[in-house]
Amino acid sequence: MKDKKLEEQHFNNKSTVYGPVTSWRLGESLGIDPIFVESTCSFNCIYCQLGNIQNVTDQIKEYVATETVINDFKEIIDAGKKVDVITYSGSGEPTLAKNIDEMISGIREITPDIPQMILTNATELFRDEVRKRILGLDKIIVKIDAPNEKIFQAVNRPAAGVTLEKVIEGIKKLKKEYKGVIEVQTMFMPLNKNETEDLANLLKEISPSLVQLNTPKRPYPMSWHRENRGNHLGITDYETRQLKVLSPEEAQEVEELLRQRTGLNIQSIYR
Ligand code: SF4
């Protein structure tokens, strides 16, 4: 890499707060990384932008100190950066962080008017204490890529003991308790395209405010860099592998079928 400054930005990112990154739906989204130390998730999705997850686990603990996150957040806000929304995501599954509730309330105190949301794989939502920790958020976006255990195992490659049944149980419990907006994000690939009918039935059952249809946008990195969390700076001088994606025509077919079968608000990245 020729530009030394870019190299430092790309590989030596030492902050638990990253961006803001421009999101296709949300505007300037400031990322909060409650995991940070290494990529850690209860899934190891075949399309993950972090690459092969280093620590596939459903262990809930403090991964990074709340104070570190709050100080990193203050630094960005004090620098006067434009932030439309705050998103908990980062180096893996954010609900694995036991102290995420402290981060949510600490950030709310500093910037009460900026909406806060989370991208979660929903694997831990069946636990009462995990749902309670995130009830203060404005929006919860849950990932559902599979309508059955077989596709769930093939696409999401979960930690031992994590099942789709528990994921659905968690989302249903959350729906009863949570006053904010629940959306679903679904990654469509050739592997789950033929599951659209069954997925439609599941989505109808969950009945979220919105279903976002995604497709892998970036090549799969063969190694982890902290900058994998946000927008790539257009630099991938490490090894990557191209992922199979749906053609725009296939994506449109999926979108139309889901809309017909569910009557839900469906939004596709292809549009
Ligand atoms: S849930 Fe998200 S962070 Fe975890 S492996 Fe899947 S895409 Fe990566």
mmCIF file of C-alpha atoms and ligand atoms in Angstrom:
data_model
loop_
_atom_site.group_PDB
_atom_site.id
_atom_site.type_symbol
_atom_site.label_atom_id
_atom_site.label_comp_id
_atom_site.label_asym_id
_atom_site.label_seq_id
_atom_site.Cartn_x
_atom_site.Cartn_y
_atom_site.Cartn_z
ATOM 1 C CA MET A 1 0.000 0.000 0.000
ATOM 2 C CA LYS A 2 1.552 3.275 -1.133
ATOM 3 C CA ASP A 3 -0.162 5.860 1.032
ATOM 4 C CA LYS A 4 1.190 5.558 4.569
ATOM 5 C CA LYS A 5 -1.658 7.551 6.098
ATOM 6 C CA LEU A 6 -4.319 5.360 4.475
ATOM 7 C CA GLU A 7 -2.448 2.274 5.586
ATOM 8 C CA GLU A 8 -2.585 3.464 9.203
ATOM 9 C CA GLN A 9 -6.281 4.278 8.899
ATOM 10 C CA HIS A 10 -6.969 0.878 7.404
ATOM 11 C CA PHE A 11 -5.076 -1.478 9.633
ATOM 12 C CA ASN A 12 -4.291 0.371 12.840
ATOM 13 C CA ASN A 13 -7.766 1.529 13.724
ATOM 14 C CA LYS A 14 -7.610 1.627 17.501
ATOM 15 C CA SER A 15 -11.072 3.009 18.196
ATOM 16 C CA THR A 16 -14.205 1.207 19.344
ATOM 17 C CA VAL A 17 -16.186 3.826 17.437
ATOM 18 C CA TYR A 18 -15.840 3.928 13.647
ATOM 19 C CA GLY A 19 -17.098 5.987 10.761
ATOM 20 C CA PRO A 20 -19.452 7.652 10.268
ATOM 21 C CA VAL A 21 -19.977 5.306 7.323
ATOM 22 C CA THR A 22 -22.488 6.183 4.630
ATOM 23 C CA SER A 23 -25.321 3.676 4.693
ATOM 24 C CA TRP A 24 -27.633 3.129 1.714
ATOM 25 C CA ARG A 25 -30.653 3.551 3.978
ATOM 26 C CA LEU A 26 -29.619 5.399 7.082
ATOM 27 C CA GLY A 27 -27.380 8.258 6.032
ATOM 28 C CA GLU A 28 -24.277 8.894 8.156
ATOM 29 C CA SER A 29 -24.124 5.962 10.522
ATOM 30 C CA LEU A 30 -21.622 5.991 13.365
ATOM 31 C CA GLY A 31 -20.615 2.458 14.306
ATOM 32 C CA ILE A 32 -20.123 1.311 17.885
ATOM 33 C CA ASP A 33 -18.090 -1.843 18.359
ATOM 34 C CA PRO A 34 -18.820 -3.465 21.750
ATOM 35 C CA ILE A 35 -16.663 -6.510 20.820
ATOM 36 C CA PHE A 36 -13.539 -4.917 19.315
ATOM 37 C CA VAL A 37 -10.634 -7.163 20.397
ATOM 38 C CA GLU A 38 -11.041 -9.891 17.779
ATOM 39 C CA SER A 39 -13.921 -10.899 15.530
ATOM 40 C CA THR A 40 -16.372 -12.698 17.829
ATOM 41 C CA CYS A 41 -19.813 -13.929 16.875
ATOM 42 C CA SER A 42 -22.331 -16.691 17.570
ATOM 43 C CA PHE A 43 -22.500 -17.083 13.758
ATOM 44 C CA ASN A 44 -19.809 -17.500 11.150
ATOM 45 C CA CYS A 45 -21.860 -16.515 8.094
ATOM 46 C CA ILE A 46 -20.491 -17.638 4.773
ATOM 47 C CA TYR A 47 -20.687 -14.049 3.483
ATOM 48 C CA CYS A 48 -19.429 -12.169 6.589
ATOM 49 C CA GLN A 49 -17.596 -8.959 5.775
ATOM 50 C CA LEU A 50 -15.264 -9.711 8.701
ATOM 51 C CA GLY A 51 -14.115 -12.919 7.001
ATOM 52 C CA ASN A 52 -13.813 -16.186 8.926
ATOM 53 C CA ILE A 53 -14.865 -15.364 12.512
ATOM 54 C CA GLN A 54 -11.917 -15.802 14.887
ATOM 55 C CA ASN A 55 -13.980 -16.613 17.954
ATOM 56 C CA VAL A 56 -17.260 -18.415 17.175
ATOM 57 C CA THR A 57 -19.026 -18.397 20.527
ATOM 58 C CA ASP A 58 -22.246 -17.494 22.305
ATOM 59 C CA GLN A 59 -20.406 -16.508 25.457
ATOM 60 C CA ILE A 60 -21.800 -13.319 26.968
ATOM 61 C CA LYS A 61 -19.232 -11.206 28.807
ATOM 62 C CA GLU A 62 -17.605 -7.778 28.848
ATOM 63 C CA TYR A 63 -15.389 -7.660 25.765
ATOM 64 C CA VAL A 64 -14.377 -4.002 25.963
ATOM 65 C CA ALA A 65 -14.794 -1.525 28.826
ATOM 66 C CA THR A 66 -17.804 0.817 28.663
ATOM 67 C CA GLU A 67 -15.526 3.753 29.516
ATOM 68 C CA THR A 68 -13.366 3.075 26.448
ATOM 69 C CA VAL A 69 -16.420 3.159 24.175
ATOM 70 C CA ILE A 70 -17.806 6.325 25.773
ATOM 71 C CA ASN A 71 -14.452 8.118 25.491
ATOM 72 C CA ASP A 72 -14.058 7.087 21.844
ATOM 73 C CA PHE A 73 -17.617 8.274 21.172
ATOM 74 C CA LYS A 74 -16.980 11.665 22.809
ATOM 75 C CA GLU A 75 -13.897 12.144 20.657
ATOM 76 C CA ILE A 76 -15.935 11.786 17.445
ATOM 77 C CA ILE A 77 -18.760 14.017 18.681
ATOM 78 C CA ASP A 78 -16.322 16.671 19.913
ATOM 79 C CA ALA A 79 -14.680 16.658 16.469
ATOM 80 C CA GLY A 80 -18.064 17.852 15.112
ATOM 81 C CA LYS A 81 -18.689 14.961 12.686
ATOM 82 C CA LYS A 82 -22.178 14.675 11.175
ATOM 83 C CA VAL A 83 -23.985 11.664 12.635
ATOM 84 C CA ASP A 84 -27.557 10.705 11.625
ATOM 85 C CA VAL A 85 -27.748 7.421 13.487
ATOM 86 C CA ILE A 86 -25.690 5.359 15.911
ATOM 87 C CA THR A 87 -25.395 1.660 15.044
ATOM 88 C CA TYR A 88 -24.182 -1.125 17.325
ATOM 89 C CA SER A 89 -22.470 -3.691 15.132
ATOM 90 C CA GLY A 90 -18.702 -3.879 14.655
ATOM 91 C CA SER A 91 -16.441 -6.881 15.122
ATOM 92 C CA GLY A 92 -19.187 -9.466 15.620
ATOM 93 C CA GLU A 93 -22.450 -9.949 17.493
ATOM 94 C CA PRO A 94 -23.045 -6.876 19.710
ATOM 95 C CA THR A 95 -25.472 -8.579 22.138
ATOM 96 C CA LEU A 96 -22.633 -10.825 23.323
ATOM 97 C CA ALA A 97 -21.390 -7.733 25.189
ATOM 98 C CA LYS A 98 -22.729 -7.878 28.725
ATOM 99 C CA ASN A 99 -22.261 -4.118 29.146
ATOM 100 C CA ILE A 100 -24.101 -3.013 25.994
ATOM 101 C CA ASP A 101 -26.863 -1.480 28.161
ATOM 102 C CA GLU A 102 -24.300 0.817 29.808
ATOM 103 C CA MET A 103 -23.062 1.903 26.390
ATOM 104 C CA ILE A 104 -26.614 2.634 25.211
ATOM 105 C CA SER A 105 -27.477 4.764 28.249
ATOM 106 C CA GLY A 106 -24.049 6.480 28.354
ATOM 107 C CA ILE A 107 -24.314 7.513 24.703
ATOM 108 C CA ARG A 108 -27.960 8.559 25.180
ATOM 109 C CA GLU A 109 -26.841 10.947 27.910
ATOM 110 C CA ILE A 110 -24.310 12.607 25.609
ATOM 111 C CA THR A 111 -26.494 12.753 22.463
ATOM 112 C CA PRO A 112 -30.154 12.232 23.455
ATOM 113 C CA ASP A 113 -31.462 13.215 19.998
ATOM 114 C CA ILE A 114 -29.462 10.832 17.808
ATOM 115 C CA PRO A 115 -31.377 7.569 17.237
ATOM 116 C CA GLN A 116 -29.617 4.392 18.294
ATOM 117 C CA MET A 117 -30.060 1.034 16.606
ATOM 118 C CA ILE A 118 -28.514 -2.404 16.560
ATOM 119 C CA LEU A 119 -27.788 -5.022 13.927
ATOM 120 C CA THR A 120 -28.132 -8.372 15.669
ATOM 121 C CA ASN A 121 -28.235 -11.994 14.599
ATOM 122 C CA ALA A 122 -30.897 -12.497 17.312
ATOM 123 C CA THR A 123 -29.273 -15.674 18.652
ATOM 124 C CA GLU A 124 -29.257 -14.365 22.248
ATOM 125 C CA LEU A 125 -32.667 -12.711 22.337
ATOM 126 C CA PHE A 126 -34.303 -15.756 23.905
ATOM 127 C CA ARG A 127 -32.442 -14.786 27.105
ATOM 128 C CA ASP A 128 -34.495 -12.390 29.257
ATOM 129 C CA GLU A 129 -31.456 -10.406 30.403
ATOM 130 C CA VAL A 130 -30.211 -9.832 26.832
ATOM 131 C CA ARG A 131 -33.568 -8.455 25.641
ATOM 132 C CA LYS A 132 -33.745 -6.204 28.689
ATOM 133 C CA ARG A 133 -30.332 -4.708 27.905
ATOM 134 C CA ILE A 134 -31.379 -3.448 24.471
ATOM 135 C CA LEU A 135 -34.928 -2.221 25.141
ATOM 136 C CA GLY A 136 -33.622 1.380 25.259
ATOM 137 C CA LEU A 137 -32.769 1.338 21.541
ATOM 138 C CA ASP A 138 -34.884 3.070 18.898
ATOM 139 C CA LYS A 139 -34.614 0.276 16.348
ATOM 140 C CA ILE A 140 -33.599 -3.373 16.378
ATOM 141 C CA ILE A 141 -32.678 -5.008 13.077
ATOM 142 C CA VAL A 142 -32.565 -8.805 13.266
ATOM 143 C CA LYS A 143 -30.972 -11.102 10.741
ATOM 144 C CA ILE A 144 -32.940 -13.975 9.246
ATOM 145 C CA ASP A 145 -31.381 -15.738 6.264
ATOM 146 C CA ALA A 146 -32.948 -19.184 6.608
ATOM 147 C CA PRO A 147 -36.409 -20.692 7.165
ATOM 148 C CA ASN A 148 -35.146 -24.079 8.393
ATOM 149 C CA GLU A 149 -32.297 -25.555 10.442
ATOM 150 C CA LYS A 150 -30.582 -27.069 7.396
ATOM 151 C CA ILE A 151 -30.148 -23.771 5.543
ATOM 152 C CA PHE A 152 -29.465 -22.008 8.872
ATOM 153 C CA GLN A 153 -26.498 -24.335 9.459
ATOM 154 C CA ALA A 154 -25.271 -23.948 5.877
ATOM 155 C CA VAL A 155 -25.484 -20.137 5.666
ATOM 156 C CA ASN A 156 -24.973 -18.902 9.226
ATOM 157 C CA ARG A 157 -22.704 -21.714 10.539
ATOM 158 C CA PRO A 158 -23.659 -21.018 14.185
ATOM 159 C CA ALA A 159 -21.782 -21.830 17.387
ATOM 160 C CA ALA A 160 -22.584 -25.230 18.908
ATOM 161 C CA GLY A 161 -26.062 -25.323 20.416
ATOM 162 C CA VAL A 162 -27.364 -22.221 18.601
ATOM 163 C CA THR A 163 -30.535 -23.043 16.678
ATOM 164 C CA LEU A 164 -33.003 -21.261 14.409
ATOM 165 C CA GLU A 165 -35.774 -22.324 16.776
ATOM 166 C CA LYS A 166 -34.179 -20.292 19.583
ATOM 167 C CA VAL A 167 -33.655 -17.318 17.254
ATOM 168 C CA ILE A 168 -37.361 -17.265 16.388
ATOM 169 C CA GLU A 169 -38.348 -17.726 20.025
ATOM 170 C CA GLY A 170 -36.171 -14.718 20.952
ATOM 171 C CA ILE A 171 -37.623 -12.457 18.253
ATOM 172 C CA LYS A 172 -41.190 -13.341 19.263
ATOM 173 C CA LYS A 173 -40.464 -12.560 22.914
ATOM 174 C CA LEU A 174 -38.832 -9.273 21.916
ATOM 175 C CA LYS A 175 -41.905 -8.289 19.896
ATOM 176 C CA LYS A 176 -44.055 -8.543 23.004
ATOM 177 C CA GLU A 177 -41.780 -6.378 25.161
ATOM 178 C CA TYR A 178 -40.201 -3.828 22.867
ATOM 179 C CA LYS A 179 -41.825 -0.484 21.998
ATOM 180 C CA GLY A 180 -39.423 0.540 19.212
ATOM 181 C CA VAL A 181 -39.171 -0.543 15.581
ATOM 182 C CA ILE A 182 -38.226 -4.106 14.623
ATOM 183 C CA GLU A 183 -36.917 -4.767 11.145
ATOM 184 C CA VAL A 184 -35.542 -7.888 9.481
ATOM 185 C CA GLN A 185 -32.467 -8.050 7.277
ATOM 186 C CA THR A 186 -32.174 -11.018 4.927
ATOM 187 C CA MET A 187 -29.139 -11.864 2.868
ATOM 188 C CA PHE A 188 -30.128 -13.557 -0.374
ATOM 189 C CA MET A 189 -27.679 -15.753 -2.249
ATOM 190 C CA PRO A 190 -28.032 -18.668 -4.661
ATOM 191 C CA LEU A 191 -27.886 -20.959 -1.579
ATOM 192 C CA ASN A 192 -31.148 -19.706 -0.045
ATOM 193 C CA LYS A 193 -32.953 -18.406 -3.128
ATOM 194 C CA ASN A 194 -35.089 -21.540 -3.396
ATOM 195 C CA GLU A 195 -36.270 -21.056 0.190
ATOM 196 C CA THR A 196 -38.158 -17.847 -0.587
ATOM 197 C CA GLU A 197 -41.651 -19.357 -0.087
ATOM 198 C CA ASP A 198 -40.786 -20.777 3.355
ATOM 199 C CA LEU A 199 -38.978 -17.606 4.302
ATOM 200 C CA ALA A 200 -42.090 -15.640 3.363
ATOM 201 C CA ASN A 201 -44.145 -17.729 5.811
ATOM 202 C CA LEU A 202 -41.639 -17.124 8.582
ATOM 203 C CA LEU A 203 -41.465 -13.387 7.914
ATOM 204 C CA LYS A 204 -45.253 -13.177 7.941
ATOM 205 C CA GLU A 205 -45.284 -14.860 11.327
ATOM 206 C CA ILE A 206 -42.746 -12.376 12.713
ATOM 207 C CA SER A 207 -44.373 -9.425 10.930
ATOM 208 C CA PRO A 208 -41.592 -6.786 11.173
ATOM 209 C CA SER A 209 -42.043 -3.120 10.144
ATOM 210 C CA LEU A 210 -39.696 -3.646 7.217
ATOM 211 C CA VAL A 211 -37.771 -6.418 5.489
ATOM 212 C CA GLN A 212 -34.495 -5.382 3.899
ATOM 213 C CA LEU A 213 -33.232 -7.668 1.162
ATOM 214 C CA ASN A 214 -29.480 -7.656 0.880
ATOM 215 C CA THR A 215 -26.870 -9.365 -1.190
ATOM 216 C CA PRO A 216 -23.171 -9.647 -0.342
ATOM 217 C CA LYS A 217 -21.697 -6.320 -1.418
ATOM 218 C CA ARG A 218 -18.051 -6.967 -0.732
ATOM 219 C CA PRO A 219 -15.681 -9.809 -1.496
ATOM 220 C CA TYR A 220 -15.081 -12.201 1.412
ATOM 221 C CA PRO A 221 -11.838 -11.221 3.181
ATOM 222 C CA MET A 222 -9.467 -14.099 3.832
ATOM 223 C CA SER A 223 -8.146 -12.359 6.965
ATOM 224 C CA TRP A 224 -9.518 -9.939 9.535
ATOM 225 C CA HIS A 225 -8.639 -6.248 9.741
ATOM 226 C CA ARG A 226 -10.414 -3.916 12.056
ATOM 227 C CA GLU A 227 -11.412 -1.729 9.134
ATOM 228 C CA ASN A 228 -13.592 -4.623 7.874
ATOM 229 C CA ARG A 229 -16.198 -3.261 10.316
ATOM 230 C CA GLY A 230 -17.054 -0.217 8.244
ATOM 231 C CA ASN A 231 -16.734 0.952 4.683
ATOM 232 C CA HIS A 232 -13.706 -0.322 2.918
ATOM 233 C CA LEU A 233 -11.666 2.581 1.705
ATOM 234 C CA GLY A 234 -11.663 0.970 -1.692
ATOM 235 C CA ILE A 235 -8.497 -0.838 -0.685
ATOM 236 C CA THR A 236 -8.307 -4.589 -0.431
ATOM 237 C CA ASP A 237 -4.641 -5.376 -0.742
ATOM 238 C CA TYR A 238 -5.216 -8.501 1.302
ATOM 239 C CA GLU A 239 -6.580 -11.712 -0.161
ATOM 240 C CA THR A 240 -10.317 -11.853 -0.856
ATOM 241 C CA ARG A 241 -12.709 -14.281 -2.514
ATOM 242 C CA GLN A 242 -15.688 -13.252 -4.674
ATOM 243 C CA LEU A 243 -19.091 -14.382 -3.392
ATOM 244 C CA LYS A 244 -21.946 -15.665 -5.497
ATOM 245 C CA VAL A 245 -24.753 -13.121 -5.677
ATOM 246 C CA LEU A 246 -28.207 -13.061 -7.252
ATOM 247 C CA SER A 247 -28.634 -11.368 -10.618
ATOM 248 C CA PRO A 248 -30.823 -8.222 -10.520
ATOM 249 C CA GLU A 249 -33.604 -10.248 -12.237
ATOM 250 C CA GLU A 250 -33.459 -13.015 -9.587
ATOM 251 C CA ALA A 251 -33.436 -10.414 -6.813
ATOM 252 C CA GLN A 252 -36.513 -8.771 -8.275
ATOM 253 C CA GLU A 253 -38.288 -12.147 -8.442
ATOM 254 C CA VAL A 254 -37.508 -12.752 -4.760
ATOM 255 C CA GLU A 255 -38.643 -9.259 -3.814
ATOM 256 C CA GLU A 256 -41.941 -9.578 -5.665
ATOM 257 C CA LEU A 257 -42.674 -13.030 -4.289
ATOM 258 C CA LEU A 258 -42.009 -11.907 -0.716
ATOM 259 C CA ARG A 259 -44.188 -8.833 -1.154
ATOM 260 C CA GLN A 260 -47.053 -10.899 -2.600
ATOM 261 C CA ARG A 261 -46.878 -13.616 0.035
ATOM 262 C CA THR A 262 -46.343 -11.458 3.104
ATOM 263 C CA GLY A 263 -47.948 -8.081 2.373
ATOM 264 C CA LEU A 264 -44.987 -6.615 4.285
ATOM 265 C CA ASN A 265 -42.957 -3.543 3.486
ATOM 266 C CA ILE A 266 -40.031 -4.980 1.484
ATOM 267 C CA GLN A 267 -36.970 -2.960 0.544
ATOM 268 C CA SER A 268 -34.243 -4.290 -1.717
ATOM 269 C CA ILE A 269 -30.646 -3.169 -2.001
ATOM 270 C CA TYR A 270 -30.937 -3.776 -5.761
ATOM 271 C CA ARG A 271 -33.157 -0.720 -6.133
HETATM 272 S S1 SF4 B 1 -23.898 -12.394 12.206
HETATM 273 FE FE1 SF4 B 1 -22.882 -10.664 11.243
HETATM 274 S S2 SF4 B 1 -20.887 -10.511 12.249
HETATM 275 FE FE2 SF4 B 1 -21.719 -12.537 12.725
HETATM 276 S S3 SF4 B 1 -20.833 -13.863 11.180
HETATM 277 FE FE3 SF4 B 1 -22.841 -13.205 10.421
HETATM 278 S S4 SF4 B 1 -22.438 -11.382 9.184
HETATM 279 FE FE4 SF4 B 1 -20.609 -11.763 10.449
#
